[in-house]
Coordinates of C-alpha atoms and ligand atoms in Angstrom, one line a residue:
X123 CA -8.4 13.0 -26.2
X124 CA -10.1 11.3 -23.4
X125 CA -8.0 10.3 -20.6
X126 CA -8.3 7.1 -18.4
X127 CA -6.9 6.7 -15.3
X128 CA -6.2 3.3 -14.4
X129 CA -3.1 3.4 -12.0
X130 CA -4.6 4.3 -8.6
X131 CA -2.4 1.4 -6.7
X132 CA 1.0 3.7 -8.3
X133 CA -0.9 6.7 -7.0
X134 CA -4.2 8.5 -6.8
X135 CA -5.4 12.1 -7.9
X136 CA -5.8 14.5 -4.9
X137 CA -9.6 14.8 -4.1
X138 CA -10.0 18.7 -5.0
X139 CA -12.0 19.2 -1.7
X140 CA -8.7 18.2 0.0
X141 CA -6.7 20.4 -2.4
X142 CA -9.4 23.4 -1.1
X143 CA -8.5 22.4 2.7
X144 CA -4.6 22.4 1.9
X145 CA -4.8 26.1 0.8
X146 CA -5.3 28.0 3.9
X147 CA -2.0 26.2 5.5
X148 CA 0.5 27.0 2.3
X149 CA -0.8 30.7 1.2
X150 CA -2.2 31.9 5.1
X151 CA -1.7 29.6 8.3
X152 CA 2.4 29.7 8.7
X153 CA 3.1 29.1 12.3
X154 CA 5.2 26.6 14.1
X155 CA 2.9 24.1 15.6
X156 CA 5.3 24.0 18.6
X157 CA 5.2 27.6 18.8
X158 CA 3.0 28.7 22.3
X159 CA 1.4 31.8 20.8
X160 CA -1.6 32.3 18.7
X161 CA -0.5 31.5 15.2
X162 CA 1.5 28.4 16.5
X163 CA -1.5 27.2 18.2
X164 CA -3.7 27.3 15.3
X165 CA -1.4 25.0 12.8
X166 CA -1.2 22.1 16.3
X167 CA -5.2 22.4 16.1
X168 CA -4.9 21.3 12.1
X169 CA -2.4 19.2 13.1
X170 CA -4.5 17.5 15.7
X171 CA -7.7 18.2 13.8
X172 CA -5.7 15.5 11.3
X173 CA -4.8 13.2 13.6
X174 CA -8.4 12.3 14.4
X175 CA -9.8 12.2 11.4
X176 CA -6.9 9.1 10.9
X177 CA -7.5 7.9 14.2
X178 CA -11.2 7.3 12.7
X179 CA -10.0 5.5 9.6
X180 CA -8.4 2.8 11.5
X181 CA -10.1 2.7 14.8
X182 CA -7.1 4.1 17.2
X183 CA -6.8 6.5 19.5
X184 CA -5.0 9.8 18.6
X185 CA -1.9 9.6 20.9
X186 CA -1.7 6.3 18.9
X187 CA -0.9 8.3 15.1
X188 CA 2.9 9.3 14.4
X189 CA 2.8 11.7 11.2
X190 CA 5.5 10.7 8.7
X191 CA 6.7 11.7 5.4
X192 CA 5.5 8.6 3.2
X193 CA 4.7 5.1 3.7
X194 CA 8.3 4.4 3.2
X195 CA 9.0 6.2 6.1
X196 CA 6.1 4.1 8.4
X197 CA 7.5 1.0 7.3
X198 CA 11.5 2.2 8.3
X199 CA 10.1 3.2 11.3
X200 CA 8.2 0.4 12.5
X201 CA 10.6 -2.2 11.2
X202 CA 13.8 -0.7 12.2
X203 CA 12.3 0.9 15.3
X204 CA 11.3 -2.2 16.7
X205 CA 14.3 -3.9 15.7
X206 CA 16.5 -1.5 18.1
X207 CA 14.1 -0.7 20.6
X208 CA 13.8 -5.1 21.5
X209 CA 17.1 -6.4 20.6
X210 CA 17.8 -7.2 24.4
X211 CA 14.8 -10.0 24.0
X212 CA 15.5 -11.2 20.6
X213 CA 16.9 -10.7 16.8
X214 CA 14.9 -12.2 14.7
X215 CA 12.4 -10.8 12.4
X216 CA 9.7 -12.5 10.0
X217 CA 8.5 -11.3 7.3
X218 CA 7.4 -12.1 4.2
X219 CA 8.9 -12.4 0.1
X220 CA 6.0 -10.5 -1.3
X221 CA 6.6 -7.0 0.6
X222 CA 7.4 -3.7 -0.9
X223 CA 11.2 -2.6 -0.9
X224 CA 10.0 -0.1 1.6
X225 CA 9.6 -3.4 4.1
X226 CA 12.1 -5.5 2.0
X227 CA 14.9 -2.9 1.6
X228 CA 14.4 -2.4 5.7
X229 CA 14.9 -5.8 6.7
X230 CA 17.9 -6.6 4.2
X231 CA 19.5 -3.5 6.0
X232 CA 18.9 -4.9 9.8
X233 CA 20.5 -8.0 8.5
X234 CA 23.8 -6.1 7.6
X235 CA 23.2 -5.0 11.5
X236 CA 23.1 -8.4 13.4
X237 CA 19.8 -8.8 12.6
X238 CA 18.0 -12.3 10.8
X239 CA 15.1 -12.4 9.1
X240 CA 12.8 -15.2 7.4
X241 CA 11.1 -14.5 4.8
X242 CA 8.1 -16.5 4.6
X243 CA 6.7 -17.9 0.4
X244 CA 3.5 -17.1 -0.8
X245 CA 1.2 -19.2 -2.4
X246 CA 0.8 -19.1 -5.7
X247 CA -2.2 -16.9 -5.7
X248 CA 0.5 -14.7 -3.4
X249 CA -1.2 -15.7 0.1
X250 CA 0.5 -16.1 3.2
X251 CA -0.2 -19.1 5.2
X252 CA -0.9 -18.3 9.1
X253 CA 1.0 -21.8 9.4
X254 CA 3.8 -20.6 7.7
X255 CA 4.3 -18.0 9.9
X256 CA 3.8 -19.8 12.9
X257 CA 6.3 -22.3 12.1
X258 CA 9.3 -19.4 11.6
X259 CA 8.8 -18.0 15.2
X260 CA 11.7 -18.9 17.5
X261 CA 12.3 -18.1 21.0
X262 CA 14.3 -14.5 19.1
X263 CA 11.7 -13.1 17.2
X264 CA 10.7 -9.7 18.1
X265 CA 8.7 -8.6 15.4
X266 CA 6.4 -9.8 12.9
X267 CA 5.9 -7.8 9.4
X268 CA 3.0 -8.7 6.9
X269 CA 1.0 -6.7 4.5
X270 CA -2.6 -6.3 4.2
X271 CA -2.8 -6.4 0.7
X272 CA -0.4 -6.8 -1.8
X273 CA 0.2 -3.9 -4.3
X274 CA 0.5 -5.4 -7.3
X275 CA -1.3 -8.7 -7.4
X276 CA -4.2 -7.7 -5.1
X277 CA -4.1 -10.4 -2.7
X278 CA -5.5 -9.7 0.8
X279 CA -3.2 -11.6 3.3
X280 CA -5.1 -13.5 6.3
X281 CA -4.2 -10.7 9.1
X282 CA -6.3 -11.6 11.6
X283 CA -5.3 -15.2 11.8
X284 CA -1.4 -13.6 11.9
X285 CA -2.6 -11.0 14.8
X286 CA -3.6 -13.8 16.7
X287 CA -0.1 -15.7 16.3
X288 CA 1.5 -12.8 17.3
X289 CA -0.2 -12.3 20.4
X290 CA 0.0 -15.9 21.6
X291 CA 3.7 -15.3 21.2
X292 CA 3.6 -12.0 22.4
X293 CA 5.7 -10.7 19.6
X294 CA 5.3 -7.4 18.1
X295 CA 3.1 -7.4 14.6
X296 CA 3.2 -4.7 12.0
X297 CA 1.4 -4.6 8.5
X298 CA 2.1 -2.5 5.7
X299 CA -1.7 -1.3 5.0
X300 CA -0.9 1.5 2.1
X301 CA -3.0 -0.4 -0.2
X302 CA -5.9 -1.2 2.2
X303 CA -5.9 1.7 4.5
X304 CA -9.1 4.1 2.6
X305 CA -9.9 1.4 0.4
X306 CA -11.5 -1.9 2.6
X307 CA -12.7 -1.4 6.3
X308 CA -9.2 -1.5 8.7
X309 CA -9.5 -1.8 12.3
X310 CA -6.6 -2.2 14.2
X311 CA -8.0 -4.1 16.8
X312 CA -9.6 -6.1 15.0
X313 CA -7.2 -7.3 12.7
X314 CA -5.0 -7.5 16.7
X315 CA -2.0 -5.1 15.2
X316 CA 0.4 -3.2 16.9
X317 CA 1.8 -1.4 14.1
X318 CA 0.6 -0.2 10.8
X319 CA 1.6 2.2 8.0
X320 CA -0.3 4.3 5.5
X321 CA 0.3 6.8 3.0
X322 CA -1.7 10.0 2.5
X323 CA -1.1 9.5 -1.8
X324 CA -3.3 6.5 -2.2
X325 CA -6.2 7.3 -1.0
X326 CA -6.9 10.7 -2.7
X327 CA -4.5 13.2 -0.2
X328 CA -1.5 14.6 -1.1
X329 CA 2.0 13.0 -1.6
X330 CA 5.0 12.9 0.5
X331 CA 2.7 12.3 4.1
X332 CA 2.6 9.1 5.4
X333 CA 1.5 7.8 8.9
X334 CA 2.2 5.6 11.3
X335 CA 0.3 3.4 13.9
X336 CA 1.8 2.4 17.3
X337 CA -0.2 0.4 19.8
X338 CA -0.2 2.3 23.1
X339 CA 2.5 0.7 25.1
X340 CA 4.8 -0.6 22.6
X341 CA 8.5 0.0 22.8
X342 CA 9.9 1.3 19.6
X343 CA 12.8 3.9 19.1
X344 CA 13.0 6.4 17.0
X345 CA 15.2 6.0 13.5
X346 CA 15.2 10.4 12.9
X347 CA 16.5 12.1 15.7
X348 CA 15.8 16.0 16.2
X349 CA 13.5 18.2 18.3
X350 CA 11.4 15.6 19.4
X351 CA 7.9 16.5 18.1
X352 CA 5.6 13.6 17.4
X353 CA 5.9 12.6 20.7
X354 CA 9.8 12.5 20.4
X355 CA 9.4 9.2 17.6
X356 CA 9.9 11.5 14.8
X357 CA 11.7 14.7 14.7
X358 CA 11.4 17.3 12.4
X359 CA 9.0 20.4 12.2
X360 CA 5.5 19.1 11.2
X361 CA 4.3 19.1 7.2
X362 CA 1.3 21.3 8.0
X363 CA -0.1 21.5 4.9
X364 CA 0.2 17.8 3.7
X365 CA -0.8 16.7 7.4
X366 CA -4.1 18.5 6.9
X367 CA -4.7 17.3 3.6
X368 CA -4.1 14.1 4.9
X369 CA -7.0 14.2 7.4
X370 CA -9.2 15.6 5.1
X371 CA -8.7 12.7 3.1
X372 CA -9.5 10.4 5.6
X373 CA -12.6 12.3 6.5
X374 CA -13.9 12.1 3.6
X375 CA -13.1 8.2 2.2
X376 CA -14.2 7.3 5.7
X377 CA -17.8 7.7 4.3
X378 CA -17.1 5.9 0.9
X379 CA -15.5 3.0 1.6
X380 CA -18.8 0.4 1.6
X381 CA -20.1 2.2 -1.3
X382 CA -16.4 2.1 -3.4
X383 CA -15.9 -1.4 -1.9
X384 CA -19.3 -2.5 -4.6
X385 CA -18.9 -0.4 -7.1
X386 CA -15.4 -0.8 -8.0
X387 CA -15.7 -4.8 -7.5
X388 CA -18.1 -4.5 -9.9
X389 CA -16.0 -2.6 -12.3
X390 CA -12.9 -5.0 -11.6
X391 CA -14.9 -8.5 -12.1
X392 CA -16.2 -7.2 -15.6
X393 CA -13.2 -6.2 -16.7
X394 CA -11.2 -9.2 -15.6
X395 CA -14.4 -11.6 -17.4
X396 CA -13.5 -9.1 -20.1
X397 CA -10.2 -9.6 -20.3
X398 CA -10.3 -13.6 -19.7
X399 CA -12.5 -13.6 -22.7
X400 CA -11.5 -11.3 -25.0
X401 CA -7.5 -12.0 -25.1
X402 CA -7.0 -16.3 -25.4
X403 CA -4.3 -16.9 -22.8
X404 CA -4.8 -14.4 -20.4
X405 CA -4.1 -15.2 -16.8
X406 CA -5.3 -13.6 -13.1
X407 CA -2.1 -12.8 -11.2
X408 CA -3.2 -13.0 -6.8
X409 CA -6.4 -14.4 -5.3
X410 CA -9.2 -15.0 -7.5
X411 CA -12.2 -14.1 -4.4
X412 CA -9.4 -12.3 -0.9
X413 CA -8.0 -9.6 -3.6
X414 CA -8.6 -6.0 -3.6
X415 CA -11.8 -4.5 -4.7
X416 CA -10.0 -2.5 -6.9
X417 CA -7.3 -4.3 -8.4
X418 CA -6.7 -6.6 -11.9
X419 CA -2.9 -7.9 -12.6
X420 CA -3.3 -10.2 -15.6
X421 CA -0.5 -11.8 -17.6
X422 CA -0.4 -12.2 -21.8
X423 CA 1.7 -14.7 -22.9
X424 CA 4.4 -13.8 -25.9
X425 CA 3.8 -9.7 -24.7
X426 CA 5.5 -7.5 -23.1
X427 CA 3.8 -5.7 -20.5
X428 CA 5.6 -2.0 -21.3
X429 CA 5.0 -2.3 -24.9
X430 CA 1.2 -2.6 -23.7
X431 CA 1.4 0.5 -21.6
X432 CA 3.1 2.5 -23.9
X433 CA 0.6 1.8 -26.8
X434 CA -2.7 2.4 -24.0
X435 CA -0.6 5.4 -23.1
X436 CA -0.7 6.5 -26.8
X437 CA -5.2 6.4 -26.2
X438 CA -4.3 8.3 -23.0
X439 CA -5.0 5.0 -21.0
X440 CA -2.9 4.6 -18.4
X441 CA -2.2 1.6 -16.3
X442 CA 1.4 0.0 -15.1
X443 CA 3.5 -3.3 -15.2
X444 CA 3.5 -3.6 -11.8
X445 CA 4.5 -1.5 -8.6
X446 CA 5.5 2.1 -9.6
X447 CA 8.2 2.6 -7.6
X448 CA 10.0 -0.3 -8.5
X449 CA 10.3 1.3 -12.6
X450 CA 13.2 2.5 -11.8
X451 CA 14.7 -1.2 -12.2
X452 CA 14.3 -2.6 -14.7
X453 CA 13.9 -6.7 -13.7
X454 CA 11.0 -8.5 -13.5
X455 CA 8.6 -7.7 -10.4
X456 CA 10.0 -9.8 -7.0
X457 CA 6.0 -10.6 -6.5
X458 CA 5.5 -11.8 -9.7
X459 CA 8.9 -14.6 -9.5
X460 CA 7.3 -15.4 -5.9
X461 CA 4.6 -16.7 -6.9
X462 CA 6.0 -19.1 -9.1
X463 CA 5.9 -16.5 -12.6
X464 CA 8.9 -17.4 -15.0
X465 CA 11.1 -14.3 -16.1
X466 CA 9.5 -14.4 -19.5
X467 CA 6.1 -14.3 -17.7
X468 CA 6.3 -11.8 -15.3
X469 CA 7.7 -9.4 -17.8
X470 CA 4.2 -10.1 -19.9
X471 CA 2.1 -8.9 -17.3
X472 CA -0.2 -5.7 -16.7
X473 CA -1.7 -4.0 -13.4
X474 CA -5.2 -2.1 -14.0
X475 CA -6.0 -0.6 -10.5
X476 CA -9.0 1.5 -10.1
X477 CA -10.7 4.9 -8.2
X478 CA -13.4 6.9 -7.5
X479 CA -13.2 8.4 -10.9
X480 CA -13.2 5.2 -13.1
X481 CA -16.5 4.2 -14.5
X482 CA -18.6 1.5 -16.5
X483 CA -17.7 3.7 -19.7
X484 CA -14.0 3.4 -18.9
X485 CA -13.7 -0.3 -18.8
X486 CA -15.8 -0.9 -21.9
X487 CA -13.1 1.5 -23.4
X488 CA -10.5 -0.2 -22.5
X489 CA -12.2 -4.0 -23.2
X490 CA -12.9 -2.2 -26.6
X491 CA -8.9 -1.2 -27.7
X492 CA -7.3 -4.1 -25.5
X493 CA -7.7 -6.9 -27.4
X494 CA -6.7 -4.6 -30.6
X495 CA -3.2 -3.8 -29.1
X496 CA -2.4 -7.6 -28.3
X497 CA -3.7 -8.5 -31.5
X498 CA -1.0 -6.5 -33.4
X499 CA 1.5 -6.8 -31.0
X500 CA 1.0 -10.5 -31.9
X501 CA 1.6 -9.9 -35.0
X502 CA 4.8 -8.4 -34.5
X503 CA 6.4 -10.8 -32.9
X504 CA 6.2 -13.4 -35.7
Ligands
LIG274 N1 3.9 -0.1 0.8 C1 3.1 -0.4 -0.2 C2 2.4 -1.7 -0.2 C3 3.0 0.4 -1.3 O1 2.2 0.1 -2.3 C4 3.8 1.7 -1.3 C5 3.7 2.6 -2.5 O2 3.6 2.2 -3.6 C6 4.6 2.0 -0.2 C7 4.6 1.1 0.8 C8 5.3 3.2 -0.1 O3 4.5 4.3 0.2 P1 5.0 5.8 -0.2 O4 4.9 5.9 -1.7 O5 4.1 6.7 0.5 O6 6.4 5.9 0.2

């Protein structure tokens, strides 16, 4: 049976060059990067081998790159390292309702600390006003924390216009860029950040690596205490192998990104026309132009997303309900009830998100057994 990938937002395949550069560092290359002799030496030239290639995916400089075990782990870190590190200026935090639990889960914690926290509404396309955001600084807040783009609804949040709040305010500003970081151009002085994550698994490099951005000067403490390697931020004896498959991956997306960027818009605007055509009712969950070149969240009245993905799963199509991680429970999708979905509607909705290896053939596939599925689904319900 043919098999469709169409969940690259819940993760993405490993590129299998980056699988060949991984190799050497699990069967061969074994020593301690903070080891002085030979052996030693040559995993902390992967290791910084790695970091550049990062450094040239986001436009920082390399003493600038803290490795980390996941994007979870960047967003802990930023949030709750920033938090501690400034809590003789201030104890407020802003954020936002629309951010993954890595972000969310971090923030509900700090306020169990001391700590308060806005959390600023989308729109109901799931954009953050600059406005907003403005309007929830008070003479307390030390940090600022936005995505780039949302993970489940696409929607690309106005970052600049936030870095420039920030910095008028001179108050710290991190953004959660897993779902932009190998995917759209990021520059982090562009966008005027001081702190971003990104995760090796979504942009074709292994899982369980993550990174994390800190502007040079910033005070931040560290949440894992140990040895002190990464610049004595975050303990713990390097992930060689994931590290350099991490950097590979960067390396090599680096060159794709404008050429992805038009392909796979092309891809996701005929399938949403598609969709919107084909199945009476449909609706575009985020922005309808600042969304993700590769991302389509549509809702389906009187169907449950699940029962969708089980019966694509059943053509070996596969696609989710929303964020991956947050299957585990089983309520409707916090992004979906922010921007203004009912219960009943959230829990009828369906996230394609595409990749390098989706093409034209794939989405006429899947415009071809769609409509088929909801039809007799339909049906079922009456
Ligand atoms: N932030 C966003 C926006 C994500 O989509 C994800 C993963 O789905 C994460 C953070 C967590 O990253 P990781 O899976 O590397 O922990």
């Amino acid at each position: 049976m043919k098999q469709i990938y169409l969940d690259y937002a819940a993760t993405t395949p490993v590129d299998p060059v980056v699988a060949e550069a991984i190799l050497p560092y699990i069967k061969d290359i074994f020593g301690n990067p903070s080891s002085i002799y030979t052996i030693g030496q040559g995993s902390r030239t992967a290791i910084e081998k790695a970091r550049e290639d990062v450094t040239g995916l986001i436009g920082a400089k390399p003493e600038e790159i803290i490795f980390t075990s996941s994007g979870t782990e960047s967003d802990n870190l930023a949030i709750k390292g920033i938090a501690y590190a400034n809590r003789d200026k201030g104890n407020h935090i802003i954020t936002t309702e629309i951010e993954h639990h890595a972000v969310l889960e971090s923030t509900r914690f700090l306020e169990t600390q001391g700590f308060s926290v806005t959390y600023i509404k989308p729109d109901k396309y799931g954009w953050i006003s600059p406005d907003k955001i403005k309007n929830a600084i008070t003479k307390k807040t030390v940090l600022i924390s936005v995505m780039h783009a949302n993970n489940e609804i696409g929607t690309i949040e106005p970052i600049k216009e936030i870095g420039r709040i920030a910095k008028e305010h001179g108050i710290y500003f991190h953004i959660d860029a897993v779902q932009t970081v190998g995917h759209i151009p990021v520059s982090v002085d562009e966008l005027g950040v001081d702190l971003l994550s990104l995760s090796g698994h979504k942009f074709y490099g292994p899982k369980g690596v993550g990174a994390l951005y800190i502007r040079k000067g910033t005070k931040i403490a560290p949440i894992i205490h140990g040895g002190g390697q990464e610049r004595h931020i975050r303990a713990g004896t390097e992930n060689l192998s994931s590290i350099v498959g991490l950097g590979k991956a960067a390396e090599i997306v680096k060159g794709k990104i404008q050429s992805e960027t038009t392909r796979l818009t092309g891809l996701r605007d005929m399938l949403i026309k598609g969709l919107l055509e084909k199945i009476p009712e449909t609706k575009l969950n985020g922005h309808p132009t600042e969304r993700l070149p590769n991302n389509i969240n549509i809702t389906i009245p009187n169907i449950e997303g699940e029962a969708v993905i089980l019966h694509l799963n059943e053509l070996g199509i596969y696609a989710g309900t929303g964020s991956a991680c947050s299957a585990y429970d089983l309520g409707p999708s916090h992004i979906l009830l922010a921007i203004g979905l009912s219960q009943q509607m959230a829990h009828s909705s369906v996230r394609f998100t595409l990749g390098m290896w989706n093409t034209k053939e794939d989405i006429e596939y899947l415009l071809q057994v769609l409509p088929n599925i909801i039809g007799r689904l339909l049906e079922e319900e009456k």
